[in-house]
Phi, psi and omega in degrees: 000147175252158175213161182218111186257144193226112181246142180257142178215161192300329176293329185155218177246157173229110180264123186234096178289141171224165182083214190256118179241085185232187182292327178301316182256031183290318184299308180300305181309319185293321177294316178292315180300318175293335186268356176287135183274108182246019183291342185236034189252356186299131179081003185245187184251140175239104182260137174254114179268117178254011179301328183270008172287118173285312180225142177214137173235193184301319182300308174310310177295324171301320176301309178301324179284331172296319172302316182302315188288323180292320183298307182300321177296328175281356172109004187263171172264101184261145180207152180250146178221159169066023177288138175298161184300314182285334175286324177296321181289328177290316180306313191288316176309313184295317180295324174304321192266333185262333183285128171284137183298145175305145177298132192277147188269139188283122176285141167286147179294143181161173178302312189299311184304311176307306180301323178297321178293322180292310181300319174292327179295332180290313183294327172296321179294320176295307179305315178293325178301305187297328175287327179290326177290325181286323176294321176298314177306310182302321178292323178295318177298315175299314178304322183286322175296321178292331181286328177280339174220079182296343183288340175290345181289135182275084182303317183291319176297325180296314180299318180298310182293326175302317184294321183288313184288328187253302183295316183282346180271347185308304186306301184299320182287329175291319182300309183297319183294315172305321181294315184287329167300321176297313180300308179306318177290317177299318180289326180295324181279325176305328187272318184290331172316326186289341180243017175057037178233042180313315189305323188288002165295333182287322178293312180297310184291329179293311181287327179294323183284317186289319190274320195236300200294313185303306184286332176289312178302330182281316181300318178291326176286330177287320169295327177275336175272300182276324181300313180292327171297325176296316186286320178298316183294306177302319174306310176295327174295319178299326175293319183270010171069020180283334173296316170304321175300316180302313181295329180291328180275011181074022181255154179265127182288329171300318175289328184275314184268310188277323184294313181306318177289322174300305180302322182295313175303322182295324183277322188284319191304307179302321184292323187282332177295319181299318180296318192285318182296322179296314185293320175301313181299315180299314176299315173303306178304317180294314174302320180302317185293321188277311195272325186250008175063029181260114187293158182293331179288323180286329172301311187289326177288318170299324173299314179305311185284329181281334190248163175222162171308328181290329173304314184290323177289338177295320180284311194282337180295326190284337190302307187295322181298317174297321177297314172306317179300306183296317175296313173305313179290324178296305182300314179299316187292325178296322177292344180279342183298137173263208187268017182231159178288331180299318174300310183304307181301318182289323183288324177294321170295317176293333171300315176294320180291314177300312191294312176301312178312304181297324180299320186288318179298324177295322183300314180297321166306315172293331173288327169293322181295305183298321180299319182290326175280352180084013189267000000 
């Protein structure tokens, strides 16, 4: 049975709930809470002594929390004392989940608000960079453990992810690369005709596709297609507390979830980049034949003279680095998902945007590096 004693002092009121405050006694407890007179409590202290509660569950904790909120609404300073450790933990957990966050103040437009937004963005970038580096360190440690114990590596999961990331992406990547190569060739021929140098479209197309366009197009499409899928999958598992369940079972989420996806990306990206480059060259060669009267034999011969093996490797060497960037960002954003569908959508969008941005920045850094090396 539950009871609620209320005593009046000069400083205010002391409420002492006693007995069992659970779902079975919830109706009686609610009547007693609503019956407390708080009309003269404004400006005083309302203390709740929890020492005499023998049993407490979520319903009882909610009733006590409502009593505290009612006292604060009436203008009193409400506080609780004497709770047993298990009861205090329940009250804290309930308070964190039931209290709504205070409404954020809408900032006025102006220079100060703009600087505040810029500063907040810089802080967020620093936090993301810190988390990304920490996750990369965890991946390196997991890689070392798997190298020492390779039988722990999940080959089946890796092959399944490789099929999704690589094999199923071939049609769309080949098609888009073919069209982009055709468009680049058509526009180049249109401009070069004015100088009587249509044949140089082969040099332009070959160098551009093999060094930059093939791998960059592939990375952007993989980030939008596979990176978003990785974020959504891991985010959904985070929402359903499946990742916590893995930890409870003694399994490492990075080893189970991240490593198969990262390895699949590492294998698929160079292969997809090669397919994208070949498709772009085929599209460009077809347009050069139609618009520039450059026969396939002439196109291939000129391509052979203009390119070297070094040109191919300059482009393909970027693919593994871009794969790592896309995988790390996708998994990290998935781990940041909270308990709402809105959070899942926001993190998925953030994953794609960040991955594409970092991939383009990385491509620019490689271009500056190769220019400095004279390659």
